[in-house]
Amino acid sequence: MLVAKAGLDGHDRGAKIIARALRDAGMEVLYTGLRKTPESIVQAAIEEDVDCIGLSILSGAHNALVPRIVALLKAQKAEDILLVLGGTIPQADIPSLKEQGVAAVFGPGTPLDTIVSFLRENVRPRTADLRA
């Protein structure tokens, strides 16, 4: 699992809480740090061979950042990496984000158990993980 903060968003408390909860649940978690570009997020996801990107956005830039990340994943033939989104995302934007390929959107106050359960049920090991 790669937890990423994209764009100019400088608030990472929520991302760190999620990363810790996922680690406590037994998942391997990498955190990118603040102010990463879509290109650096996708590159890190591919280099680290992650099964899921958890993108945290509080800046309101989700409608610009998500399409770019989805396009980069497709260009790298890595669209099998599950993409989930967290942060302050208006309800009206969620259907469009899901149409673009976001598997789930977790807003403020989502119970950590809900996120962990969703990931356990929906994350599938990537083909590269099956190498012998």
C-alpha positions as a Python dict, from the first residue, in 0.01 Angstrom:
ca = {
    (1, 'M'): (0, 0, 0),
    (2, 'L'): (133, 340, -97),
    (3, 'V'): (-14, 636, 93),
    (4, 'A'): (43, 954, -106),
    (5, 'K'): (-8, 1328, -66),
    (6, 'A'): (-34, 1496, -404),
    (7, 'G'): (-7, 1857, -507),
    (8, 'L'): (31, 2155, -279),
    (9, 'D'): (-165, 2001, 8),
    (10, 'G'): (45, 2048, 322),
    (11, 'H'): (-175, 1864, 570),
    (12, 'D'): (-73, 1505, 634),
    (13, 'R'): (-211, 1413, 976),
    (14, 'G'): (-492, 1205, 823),
    (15, 'A'): (-256, 1027, 585),
    (16, 'K'): (-25, 938, 874),
    (17, 'I'): (-318, 809, 1081),
    (18, 'I'): (-430, 591, 790),
    (19, 'A'): (-77, 463, 729),
    (20, 'R'): (-41, 367, 1094),
    (21, 'A'): (-383, 197, 1105),
    (22, 'L'): (-297, -7, 796),
    (23, 'R'): (39, -108, 945),
    (24, 'D'): (-135, -203, 1269),
    (25, 'A'): (-366, -420, 1059),
    (26, 'G'): (-64, -606, 921),
    (27, 'M'): (-29, -432, 585),
    (28, 'E'): (300, -313, 441),
    (29, 'V'): (268, 64, 395),
    (30, 'L'): (489, 319, 224),
    (31, 'Y'): (426, 691, 275),
    (32, 'T'): (546, 935, 8),
    (33, 'G'): (554, 1249, 219),
    (34, 'L'): (410, 1586, 124),
    (35, 'R'): (369, 1766, -207),
    (36, 'K'): (433, 1485, -452),
    (37, 'T'): (355, 1506, -821),
    (38, 'P'): (129, 1254, -989),
    (39, 'E'): (434, 1135, -1183),
    (40, 'S'): (637, 1070, -868),
    (41, 'I'): (345, 891, -702),
    (42, 'V'): (293, 656, -996),
    (43, 'Q'): (668, 600, -1033),
    (44, 'A'): (697, 508, -663),
    (45, 'A'): (396, 277, -687),
    (46, 'I'): (549, 91, -979),
    (47, 'E'): (902, 80, -836),
    (48, 'E'): (774, -51, -504),
    (49, 'D'): (532, -291, -676),
    (50, 'V'): (239, -187, -458),
    (51, 'D'): (-110, -330, -488),
    (52, 'C'): (-290, -8, -392),
    (53, 'I'): (-243, 369, -389),
    (54, 'G'): (-423, 557, -115),
    (55, 'L'): (-431, 918, -230),
    (56, 'S'): (-502, 1179, 37),
    (57, 'I'): (-627, 1515, -87),
    (58, 'L'): (-749, 1801, 128),
    (59, 'S'): (-666, 2082, -115),
    (60, 'G'): (-965, 2050, -347),
    (61, 'A'): (-741, 1951, -639),
    (62, 'H'): (-888, 1600, -675),
    (63, 'N'): (-1049, 1677, -1011),
    (64, 'A'): (-707, 1767, -1155),
    (65, 'L'): (-486, 1515, -976),
    (66, 'V'): (-695, 1198, -1002),
    (67, 'P'): (-733, 1203, -1383),
    (68, 'R'): (-358, 1256, -1420),
    (69, 'I'): (-275, 965, -1188),
    (70, 'V'): (-525, 739, -1365),
    (71, 'A'): (-377, 835, -1704),
    (72, 'L'): (-22, 769, -1582),
    (73, 'L'): (-120, 430, -1441),
    (74, 'K'): (-276, 337, -1777),
    (75, 'A'): (28, 462, -1968),
    (76, 'Q'): (251, 242, -1752),
    (77, 'K'): (13, -55, -1790),
    (78, 'A'): (-36, -45, -1414),
    (79, 'E'): (-411, 14, -1401),
    (80, 'D'): (-434, -304, -1191),
    (81, 'I'): (-310, -98, -896),
    (82, 'L'): (-620, -21, -690),
    (83, 'L'): (-672, 353, -639),
    (84, 'V'): (-858, 480, -332),
    (85, 'L'): (-905, 838, -226),
    (86, 'G'): (-936, 1005, 110),
    (87, 'G'): (-985, 1360, 223),
    (88, 'T'): (-1237, 1637, 182),
    (89, 'I'): (-1408, 1535, -139),
    (90, 'P'): (-1752, 1682, -216),
    (91, 'Q'): (-2021, 1414, -250),
    (92, 'A'): (-2113, 1556, -591),
    (93, 'D'): (-1764, 1472, -725),
    (94, 'I'): (-1756, 1109, -610),
    (95, 'P'): (-1952, 953, -901),
    (96, 'S'): (-1717, 1111, -1156),
    (97, 'L'): (-1409, 1000, -962),
    (98, 'K'): (-1540, 644, -950),
    (99, 'E'): (-1613, 651, -1324),
    (100, 'Q'): (-1250, 748, -1377),
    (101, 'G'): (-1126, 447, -1183),
    (102, 'V'): (-1124, 537, -814),
    (103, 'A'): (-1237, 226, -626),
    (104, 'A'): (-1354, 407, -311),
    (105, 'V'): (-1360, 749, -148),
    (106, 'F'): (-1319, 774, 229),
    (107, 'G'): (-1412, 1108, 379),
    (108, 'P'): (-1335, 1260, 717),
    (109, 'G'): (-1467, 1051, 1002),
    (110, 'T'): (-1466, 721, 814),
    (111, 'P'): (-1397, 450, 1073),
    (112, 'L'): (-1050, 301, 1031),
    (113, 'D'): (-1200, -49, 1044),
    (114, 'T'): (-1412, 38, 739),
    (115, 'I'): (-1103, 132, 539),
    (116, 'V'): (-907, -175, 652),
    (117, 'S'): (-1200, -404, 568),
    (118, 'F'): (-1245, -249, 225),
    (119, 'L'): (-878, -294, 141),
    (120, 'R'): (-870, -654, 265),
    (121, 'E'): (-1171, -735, 48),
    (122, 'N'): (-1061, -548, -265),
    (123, 'V'): (-682, -547, -291),
    (124, 'R'): (-557, -822, -517),
    (125, 'P'): (-187, -901, -554),
    (126, 'R'): (-47, -763, -879),
    (127, 'T'): (75, -1004, -1144),
    (128, 'A'): (435, -912, -1064),
    (129, 'D'): (378, -1045, -711),
    (130, 'L'): (315, -1390, -853),
    (131, 'R'): (664, -1429, -999),
    (132, 'A'): (829, -1754, -904),
}
